[in-house]
């Protein structure tokens, strides 16, 4: 509005202000409708640029002003004076200059409304009156007193009315510390200055003039009596005093608490319009109440009233010019009066205002002042949340900046600063706004964290629990728990742990540089200035271009702490969650009704034996109760113990905090699991489930997302219990980790116990000492996780998790099945021979079979053929255990292969074949395929062996048994892969060789015992010969089966002897003998292997005396070797003797040189053999070496012989 009359003679032209400024009007397109955006007007020229965008306006559509007739007496009130009118719109009398003075928190009201701009785009938020006052500092001798606050890169400026403040101080005692400081350092003889009668007269004249101008009828009311005028002035004064009322420093407006758009206690945006004003490179959000008229030839004008006897001064000119710039008004209409009587009107363009007579000033200098003041403030108001005081005393050239927060903290109560609450709320709102943005880059997380930490630092925990709880929850939300940590980039902000916008090092550098420039400093000032943060020594300096150019670059964001691992990140989150929970709990009044608990006392974490809990049956009951509870959650039947009202902020906030804590504990548990710290993992998952149990007690409407979390928690709990079962040997260490508790965990648990007993998942999280119990608990966890997925549509929404749960269910059922199967096998081993199968064994078989069956169903339901095949394979193994249990039911000598054994082995075969069908082909999973194939081959082999060794002759004919044995052996052979080069190849070769050996022995036996059918005898002879040959070939491939090879070759020799006994001609006998001797020669390989092992056995004690000789060769059975060697020597002796006899008799008939040589060789060998066997003192090794030597001679002697070659 008008310049204050008391400033009329106070102008002082600043040094260097000779330059003249011209502004050219670029556009007149402002359309001032009530809108959030508005349009822009550009004003510029060679010296300054200005652009304004109306962000919000509550003014009515513009109307043309009524030009008053000459001689109109403005002392008389118009008919519409101080009355509401449709033309005034919702803003009421504010538009017409009857406004209250600026409120102490006016900038906060604007900041709340345009939260997007705060901290980021805008440099300054303030009332236009404050902006004008700052820019007039070099020209005016008036005092300046403003509160400055920093939010990010934005400065909030508010008038700090010292007079009003100290009036309040004398009434309430709130600001006594500042009053004392002010009187001691600044104005020792302070007293309240009363405004003059002239001031109230001018104010009333202006108000009546504007009402006349909008009304236009010129109708005057009778002049009120002096008493009425006095009353009007006093009511006006009271009105003004009320308008600037300060909120009590401790009060938090209830509307702020419940509703972020707070509008009471001075926090309302009272301005008619809010404008985003860009002056040169400075972006300002400005509030203005200037009345704007328009219409006809003048689309937008500002209306001013001037006393014709007083010329316009520089201060008034700057006022008018800045008002028009800020509000996009291109013209000014001036009405001149003398003693309240209208004289004339004059129209002045905005760009001409700086050139008016007696009021000329340089727009460039104004620009420099603006830039210097902004740079000075930004360089020194560095701490977010602090209240700074910019002060210039009347008629003084020195401007000082104080940090009131630091001064206030030196007093007894640091919450004495009434700006604390609005600043904290604004910090909180800006952080909220940044958090809400979906596309917010994580690089801003450091800024958000700094805002919230500063907000929490400002507030008293006992007085503002909601904001503190909410801020702590947001702090916890900044740390992403469900994502892998991304390393900070190399250009990320410095100073990891700084809670403020700048590091101290930077501040010190800035100070040093500024002192060198002589900009400000305390070193050369009097001692009484040592409380000031910074000083402008002379207001004239503000007019010097770039005198205070800020070298302090505003950082785009503050540093976000780097968490080096998951545990550190989760612990940070939990620390914020705990602070939030404390705030919520402290705000709930029903403390006396709560169970007594001391947060510093650890809550015992007991573990019990399964026996004390009622075994698996007790577990079943607990599971049933849990599932009933989950069902009731769907209907929303929940309540906490502390008496929180559902829907209250405490209820909502505690739910969010508890959910966050459960997530953090889950991540901690998962991390401990990956480190194989299973006791710690169980402790954390227990805390996660206790948090979730409390959430269930409080929640009235369970979200599917939260149910999914619970399913994941139970799945992890099942994993941990399984790992504990498999690592029973380290139980003591796990138990110690499980029972350990941090103080933080105890306090969080204490908060949880306020709402719930936290026992809903006790069945899942106890550390049992019993293996069966741990496996059962693990299984129940997976079953519960699966049940939860069935409650709603979670199964189809989270197919991956569903598959994982079913896989784990299949796996744990396999583990339990194997556990019961091994127990049954152990019972069987303890059983006395000939005792029948016990009921306990049968019970274990049933349990094992049931687990395998359910597991197979789990895997088949998710098309996991490989795991289904493995479980079918284990079921086959169970059938074999059952079969083995029936084998000891009879006396060993009378034993026969029983029907029960046959039945179970047949079932085993069926399960193995199902497993192969499940896999389809070997390519699907070669390892599993080979394993199943081997087990199937083993089953067939065992069946055939038992039938062969314990032939059920009481039930079946010999031929039938032989047929079944042969079929089973051939099937075993079919599934025995001898060709693939796998780790199992030697086993397969040994199995195949054994099968061929057994079949050959069987056919050999049949041939000996059979009489009659010559065709059948011939067939058996061929088959025996074939299988002996194959067995010998396979045994020769193996390095660790010399005895088996020797036995096969000796049986082949016996088979040849048997054939020879039925031959009549000498030629035929000689041929058979030759073949038998050739077989004997081929046994040399077996003897070489035996010799090698015996030599190693003899050498070992010499090399390492500590190692006993008995352990040296576990594969070589010496008794077996001696027995076989004796048989070999006797059979070789027999064959050589028969050969010599036959060859001697045939020699008489016909002479042959080759036969002579062979005969001589045989005689020599026979002679050496007789001598060797006669020597009873020979060691085993010596006997073996003799045999090898004889065989070598026999081989070289018979190489030219006509004997047929035998493989």
mmCIF file of N, CA and C in Angstrom, residues 287-356:
data_model
loop_
_atom_site.group_PDB
_atom_site.id
_atom_site.type_symbol
_atom_site.label_atom_id
_atom_site.label_comp_id
_atom_site.label_asym_id
_atom_site.label_seq_id
_atom_site.Cartn_x
_atom_site.Cartn_y
_atom_site.Cartn_z
ATOM 1 N N UNK A 287 3.331 -13.535 -1.372
ATOM 2 C CA UNK A 287 1.929 -13.298 -1.054
ATOM 3 C C UNK A 287 1.628 -11.817 -1.121
ATOM 4 N N UNK A 288 0.506 -11.479 -1.756
ATOM 5 C CA UNK A 288 0.164 -10.053 -1.900
ATOM 6 C C UNK A 288 -1.329 -9.840 -1.701
ATOM 7 N N UNK A 289 -1.672 -8.688 -1.068
ATOM 8 C CA UNK A 289 -3.079 -8.303 -0.883
ATOM 9 C C UNK A 289 -3.402 -7.002 -1.611
ATOM 10 N N UNK A 290 -2.544 -6.566 -2.531
ATOM 11 C CA UNK A 290 -2.759 -5.273 -3.187
ATOM 12 C C UNK A 290 -4.042 -5.301 -4.018
ATOM 13 N N UNK A 291 -4.920 -4.284 -3.808
ATOM 14 C CA UNK A 291 -6.140 -4.239 -4.632
ATOM 15 C C UNK A 291 -5.799 -3.868 -6.075
ATOM 16 N N UNK A 292 -6.371 -4.600 -7.021
ATOM 17 C CA UNK A 292 -6.145 -4.333 -8.445
ATOM 18 C C UNK A 292 -7.502 -4.059 -9.088
ATOM 19 N N UNK A 293 -7.557 -2.939 -9.833
ATOM 20 C CA UNK A 293 -8.789 -2.580 -10.540
ATOM 21 C C UNK A 293 -8.547 -2.754 -12.033
ATOM 22 N N UNK A 294 -9.636 -2.856 -12.780
ATOM 23 C CA UNK A 294 -9.464 -2.993 -14.229
ATOM 24 C C UNK A 294 -10.775 -2.813 -14.953
ATOM 25 N N UNK A 295 -10.692 -2.812 -16.283
ATOM 26 C CA UNK A 295 -11.888 -2.649 -17.107
ATOM 27 C C UNK A 295 -11.751 -1.466 -18.033
ATOM 28 N N UNK A 296 -12.380 -1.569 -19.166
ATOM 29 C CA UNK A 296 -12.334 -0.457 -20.128
ATOM 30 C C UNK A 296 -10.949 -0.261 -20.673
ATOM 31 N N UNK A 297 -10.515 1.003 -20.643
ATOM 32 C CA UNK A 297 -9.202 1.337 -21.205
ATOM 33 C C UNK A 297 -8.073 0.836 -20.323
ATOM 34 N N UNK A 298 -8.359 0.502 -19.077
ATOM 35 C CA UNK A 298 -7.303 0.115 -18.146
ATOM 36 C C UNK A 298 -7.555 -1.317 -17.647
ATOM 37 N N UNK A 299 -7.005 -2.326 -18.326
ATOM 38 C CA UNK A 299 -7.272 -3.721 -17.923
ATOM 39 C C UNK A 299 -6.763 -4.057 -16.536
ATOM 40 N N UNK A 300 -5.666 -3.425 -16.102
ATOM 41 C CA UNK A 300 -5.158 -3.691 -14.758
ATOM 42 C C UNK A 300 -4.395 -2.461 -14.272
ATOM 43 N N UNK A 301 -4.887 -1.883 -13.167
ATOM 44 C CA UNK A 301 -4.190 -0.731 -12.585
ATOM 45 C C UNK A 301 -4.178 -0.887 -11.079
ATOM 46 N N UNK A 302 -3.160 -0.312 -10.451
ATOM 47 C CA UNK A 302 -3.172 -0.230 -8.988
ATOM 48 C C UNK A 302 -3.562 1.199 -8.631
ATOM 49 N N UNK A 303 -4.283 1.373 -7.539
ATOM 50 C CA UNK A 303 -4.836 2.684 -7.144
ATOM 51 C C UNK A 303 -4.110 3.169 -5.896
ATOM 52 N N UNK A 304 -3.570 4.410 -5.974
ATOM 53 C CA UNK A 304 -2.801 4.938 -4.843
ATOM 54 C C UNK A 304 -3.339 6.307 -4.434
ATOM 55 N N UNK A 305 -3.271 6.599 -3.155
ATOM 56 C CA UNK A 305 -3.716 7.900 -2.624
ATOM 57 C C UNK A 305 -2.497 8.626 -2.076
ATOM 58 N N UNK A 306 -2.286 9.873 -2.568
ATOM 59 C CA UNK A 306 -1.111 10.651 -2.116
ATOM 60 C C UNK A 306 -1.543 12.024 -1.600
ATOM 61 N N UNK A 307 -0.871 12.483 -0.560
ATOM 62 C CA UNK A 307 -1.083 13.839 -0.051
ATOM 63 C C UNK A 307 -0.331 14.786 -0.982
ATOM 64 N N UNK A 308 -1.066 15.706 -1.580
ATOM 65 C CA UNK A 308 -0.480 16.620 -2.589
ATOM 66 C C UNK A 308 0.621 17.495 -1.996
ATOM 67 N N UNK A 309 0.585 17.670 -0.679
ATOM 68 C CA UNK A 309 1.581 18.534 -0.045
ATOM 69 C C UNK A 309 2.910 17.809 0.211
ATOM 70 N N UNK A 310 2.898 16.456 0.061
ATOM 71 C CA UNK A 310 4.114 15.680 0.328
ATOM 72 C C UNK A 310 4.574 15.013 -0.961
ATOM 73 N N UNK A 311 5.782 15.343 -1.441
ATOM 74 C CA UNK A 311 6.259 14.721 -2.688
ATOM 75 C C UNK A 311 6.544 13.222 -2.484
ATOM 76 N N UNK A 312 6.452 12.448 -3.587
ATOM 77 C CA UNK A 312 6.779 11.013 -3.542
ATOM 78 C C UNK A 312 8.271 10.872 -3.286
ATOM 79 N N UNK A 313 8.646 10.031 -2.330
ATOM 80 C CA UNK A 313 10.080 9.803 -2.075
ATOM 81 C C UNK A 313 10.517 8.458 -2.675
ATOM 82 N N UNK A 314 11.815 8.182 -2.575
ATOM 83 C CA UNK A 314 12.377 6.952 -3.170
ATOM 84 C C UNK A 314 11.719 5.706 -2.572
ATOM 85 N N UNK A 315 11.504 5.721 -1.269
ATOM 86 C CA UNK A 315 10.938 4.539 -0.620
ATOM 87 C C UNK A 315 9.544 4.224 -1.162
ATOM 88 N N UNK A 316 8.740 5.291 -1.307
ATOM 89 C CA UNK A 316 7.387 5.099 -1.848
ATOM 90 C C UNK A 316 7.457 4.631 -3.293
ATOM 91 N N UNK A 317 8.366 5.218 -4.085
ATOM 92 C CA UNK A 317 8.530 4.829 -5.491
ATOM 93 C C UNK A 317 8.901 3.360 -5.621
ATOM 94 N N UNK A 318 9.862 2.926 -4.798
ATOM 95 C CA UNK A 318 10.269 1.502 -4.845
ATOM 96 C C UNK A 318 9.093 0.617 -4.462
ATOM 97 N N UNK A 319 8.336 1.072 -3.431
ATOM 98 C CA UNK A 319 7.140 0.332 -2.994
ATOM 99 C C UNK A 319 6.190 0.111 -4.159
ATOM 100 N N UNK A 320 5.819 1.242 -4.822
ATOM 101 C CA UNK A 320 4.848 1.169 -5.920
ATOM 102 C C UNK A 320 5.371 0.299 -7.067
ATOM 103 N N UNK A 321 6.644 0.496 -7.381
ATOM 104 C CA UNK A 321 7.245 -0.229 -8.526
ATOM 105 C C UNK A 321 7.272 -1.744 -8.264
ATOM 106 N N UNK A 322 7.703 -2.118 -7.058
ATOM 107 C CA UNK A 322 7.792 -3.542 -6.739
ATOM 108 C C UNK A 322 6.408 -4.181 -6.656
ATOM 109 N N UNK A 323 5.433 -3.444 -6.067
ATOM 110 C CA UNK A 323 4.070 -3.977 -6.000
ATOM 111 C C UNK A 323 3.538 -4.293 -7.389
ATOM 112 N N UNK A 324 3.731 -3.323 -8.326
ATOM 113 C CA UNK A 324 3.240 -3.540 -9.695
ATOM 114 C C UNK A 324 3.976 -4.680 -10.399
ATOM 115 N N UNK A 325 5.292 -4.776 -10.157
ATOM 116 C CA UNK A 325 6.055 -5.881 -10.762
ATOM 117 C C UNK A 325 5.555 -7.228 -10.253
ATOM 118 N N UNK A 326 5.416 -7.327 -8.937
ATOM 119 C CA UNK A 326 5.026 -8.607 -8.329
ATOM 120 C C UNK A 326 3.649 -9.038 -8.802
ATOM 121 N N UNK A 327 2.722 -8.052 -8.944
ATOM 122 C CA UNK A 327 1.338 -8.391 -9.287
ATOM 123 C C UNK A 327 1.038 -8.258 -10.780
ATOM 124 N N UNK A 328 2.058 -8.039 -11.603
ATOM 125 C CA UNK A 328 1.836 -7.963 -13.052
ATOM 126 C C UNK A 328 0.942 -6.789 -13.460
ATOM 127 N N UNK A 329 1.035 -5.683 -12.738
ATOM 128 C CA UNK A 329 0.170 -4.542 -13.064
ATOM 129 C C UNK A 329 0.976 -3.539 -13.897
ATOM 130 N N UNK A 330 0.535 -3.226 -15.129
ATOM 131 C CA UNK A 330 1.337 -2.359 -16.017
ATOM 132 C C UNK A 330 1.205 -0.858 -15.711
ATOM 133 N N UNK A 331 0.133 -0.460 -14.972
ATOM 134 C CA UNK A 331 -0.073 0.989 -14.758
ATOM 135 C C UNK A 331 -0.477 1.277 -13.325
ATOM 136 N N UNK A 332 -0.230 2.541 -12.956
ATOM 137 C CA UNK A 332 -0.534 3.017 -11.607
ATOM 138 C C UNK A 332 -1.399 4.268 -11.734
ATOM 139 N N UNK A 333 -2.519 4.276 -10.989
ATOM 140 C CA UNK A 333 -3.371 5.483 -10.977
ATOM 141 C C UNK A 333 -3.202 6.152 -9.610
ATOM 142 N N UNK A 334 -2.767 7.426 -9.640
ATOM 143 C CA UNK A 334 -2.483 8.155 -8.401
ATOM 144 C C UNK A 334 -3.582 9.202 -8.189
ATOM 145 N N UNK A 335 -4.199 9.191 -7.002
ATOM 146 C CA UNK A 335 -5.210 10.194 -6.649
ATOM 147 C C UNK A 335 -4.593 11.118 -5.600
ATOM 148 N N UNK A 336 -4.546 12.429 -5.923
ATOM 149 C CA UNK A 336 -3.946 13.401 -4.999
ATOM 150 C C UNK A 336 -5.040 14.077 -4.181
ATOM 151 N N UNK A 337 -4.747 14.285 -2.877
ATOM 152 C CA UNK A 337 -5.722 14.963 -2.017
ATOM 153 C C UNK A 337 -4.979 15.976 -1.134
ATOM 154 N N UNK A 338 -5.787 16.936 -0.624
ATOM 155 C CA UNK A 338 -5.250 17.895 0.351
ATOM 156 C C UNK A 338 -6.199 17.867 1.536
ATOM 157 N N UNK A 339 -5.673 17.448 2.693
ATOM 158 C CA UNK A 339 -6.488 17.331 3.905
ATOM 159 C C UNK A 339 -7.746 16.495 3.683
ATOM 160 N N UNK A 340 -7.656 15.442 2.872
ATOM 161 C CA UNK A 340 -8.779 14.535 2.656
ATOM 162 C C UNK A 340 -9.707 14.956 1.547
ATOM 163 N N UNK A 341 -9.438 16.118 0.872
ATOM 164 C CA UNK A 341 -10.299 16.581 -0.221
ATOM 165 C C UNK A 341 -9.623 16.207 -1.548
ATOM 166 N N UNK A 342 -10.329 15.417 -2.382
ATOM 167 C CA UNK A 342 -9.767 14.943 -3.660
ATOM 168 C C UNK A 342 -9.442 16.115 -4.560
ATOM 169 N N UNK A 343 -8.236 16.100 -5.160
ATOM 170 C CA UNK A 343 -7.796 17.182 -6.049
ATOM 171 C C UNK A 343 -7.752 16.716 -7.506
ATOM 172 N N UNK A 344 -6.972 15.669 -7.802
ATOM 173 C CA UNK A 344 -6.815 15.249 -9.202
ATOM 174 C C UNK A 344 -6.335 13.797 -9.247
ATOM 175 N N UNK A 345 -6.378 13.216 -10.509
ATOM 176 C CA UNK A 345 -5.864 11.869 -10.760
ATOM 177 C C UNK A 345 -4.714 11.946 -11.761
ATOM 178 N N UNK A 346 -3.780 10.986 -11.667
ATOM 179 C CA UNK A 346 -2.669 10.948 -12.624
ATOM 180 C C UNK A 346 -2.362 9.475 -12.941
ATOM 181 N N UNK A 347 -2.156 9.173 -14.257
ATOM 182 C CA UNK A 347 -1.858 7.800 -14.691
ATOM 183 C C UNK A 347 -0.347 7.685 -14.946
ATOM 184 N N UNK A 348 0.301 6.660 -14.354
ATOM 185 C CA UNK A 348 1.753 6.469 -14.540
ATOM 186 C C UNK A 348 2.001 5.003 -14.928
ATOM 187 N N UNK A 349 2.816 4.790 -15.973
ATOM 188 C CA UNK A 349 3.162 3.420 -16.369
ATOM 189 C C UNK A 349 4.197 2.857 -15.384
ATOM 190 N N UNK A 350 4.138 1.547 -15.197
ATOM 191 C CA UNK A 350 5.028 0.902 -14.212
ATOM 192 C C UNK A 350 6.491 1.180 -14.509
ATOM 193 N N UNK A 351 6.870 1.098 -15.807
ATOM 194 C CA UNK A 351 8.287 1.287 -16.147
ATOM 195 C C UNK A 351 8.754 2.731 -15.980
ATOM 196 N N UNK A 352 7.768 3.665 -15.800
ATOM 197 C CA UNK A 352 8.153 5.070 -15.617
ATOM 198 C C UNK A 352 8.357 5.422 -14.137
ATOM 199 N N UNK A 353 7.907 4.527 -13.245
ATOM 200 C CA UNK A 353 7.966 4.832 -11.803
ATOM 201 C C UNK A 353 9.395 5.148 -11.337
ATOM 202 N N UNK A 354 10.432 4.361 -11.779
ATOM 203 C CA UNK A 354 11.792 4.679 -11.296
ATOM 204 C C UNK A 354 12.300 6.060 -11.719
ATOM 205 N N UNK A 355 11.618 6.703 -12.705
ATOM 206 C CA UNK A 355 12.103 7.998 -13.210
ATOM 207 C C UNK A 355 11.280 9.177 -12.707
ATOM 208 N N UNK A 356 10.359 8.927 -11.758
ATOM 209 C CA UNK A 356 9.526 10.024 -11.255
ATOM 210 C C UNK A 356 10.400 11.053 -10.517
#
